Amino acid sequence: MNETLHNTTMGFKPKIAIVDNNTLAVIGLKTMLQNVMPSIEIDTFNSYEALQMDDMDSFFHYFVAMKIVLENRTAFLERKQKTIVLTTSNDPSTQMSYFKSLCIN
């Protein structure tokens, strides 16, 4: 049993997606995540459409700009446990219900 578990997890590299059309924000977040978790794979996308062209469900987490989540709410609600919304405010009243948020300001 342990051998099977070891073989299935060996070589597994968690993937994180960053979806935002703000190139500087994407580069900054990607750099910070790589410094904190160097063993993860981070893919970046400038739109939801670009993310869809990849295997969306292969990602462990999605860091997504609020505007993109709002435009594609249904898709991200289906993945709400994996979605972290990138916001520009710490004010809880401006945060989206059902989602975790990260202020990038």
C-alpha atoms as one frame of an Amber mdcrd trajectory, in Angstrom:
protein
   0.000   0.000   0.000   2.745   2.465   0.929   4.621   1.613  -2.257   1.557
   2.475  -4.357   1.106   5.762  -2.533   4.787   6.567  -2.977   4.709   5.821
  -6.704   1.608   7.923  -7.343   2.969  10.925  -5.480   6.554  10.590  -6.637
   7.262  13.173  -9.270   3.989  14.991  -8.631   4.468  18.736  -8.897   1.465
  20.835  -7.815   0.393  23.446 -10.352  -0.919  26.920  -9.594  -2.533  29.228
 -12.134  -2.337  33.016 -12.014  -4.978  34.653 -14.207  -4.698  38.426 -14.589
  -4.133  40.815 -17.476  -1.865  43.001 -15.299   1.564  41.723 -16.344   3.479
  43.379 -13.488   1.099  41.971 -10.859   1.441  38.510 -12.404   5.254  38.677
 -12.415   5.336  39.915  -8.812   2.943  37.261  -7.501   4.687  34.498  -9.435
   8.070  35.544  -8.019   6.746  35.626  -4.446   5.065  32.228  -4.774   8.212
  30.681  -6.270  10.294  32.069  -3.381   7.908  30.610  -0.793   7.175  27.323
  -2.585  10.011  26.556  -5.019   8.735  23.050  -5.786   5.467  24.175  -7.404
   4.809  24.807 -11.069   3.199  28.181 -11.805   1.434  28.884 -15.073   0.278
  32.388 -15.948  -2.613  33.455 -18.154  -3.759  36.906 -19.245  -7.407  35.849
 -19.658  -9.945  33.205 -18.739  -9.968  32.074 -22.369  -6.228  31.393 -22.210
  -6.740  29.371 -19.012  -9.485  27.334 -20.693  -7.054  26.294 -23.428  -5.040
  24.512 -20.730  -6.356  21.647 -18.565  -8.193  23.847 -16.045  -8.789  21.074
 -13.550  -5.096  20.195 -13.330  -4.435  23.198 -11.074  -4.260  22.957  -7.297
  -5.163  26.661  -6.905  -6.139  29.612  -9.066  -5.114  33.182  -8.229  -7.522
  35.231 -10.335  -8.177  38.957 -10.824 -11.581  39.986  -9.495 -12.700  41.267
 -12.904 -12.010  37.880 -14.496 -13.869  36.041 -11.720 -16.860  38.354 -12.139
 -16.914  37.799 -15.905 -16.690  34.009 -15.463 -18.398  33.564 -12.104 -20.006
  30.190 -12.835 -16.726  28.530 -13.796 -14.976  29.788 -10.669 -17.907  29.029
  -8.357 -17.542  25.413  -9.461 -13.928  25.672  -8.275 -14.450  28.013  -5.315
 -12.347  25.904  -2.926  -9.384  26.316  -5.284  -9.961  29.963  -6.257  -8.268
  32.923  -4.574  -9.516  36.276  -5.824  -6.907  39.019  -6.261  -8.337  42.268
  -4.899  -7.128  45.830  -4.461  -8.782  46.402  -1.084  -8.587  44.898   2.411
 -12.131  46.091   3.157 -14.245  42.967   3.823 -17.319  44.675   2.361 -15.607
  44.757  -1.057 -14.640  41.073  -1.005 -16.551  38.506  -3.050 -18.749  36.075
  -1.146 -17.843  32.386  -1.357 -14.223  33.069  -2.323 -10.951  33.510  -0.457
  -9.302  36.841  -1.274  -5.782  38.234  -1.394  -5.147  41.980  -1.477  -2.373
  42.744  -3.962  -2.188  46.483  -3.274
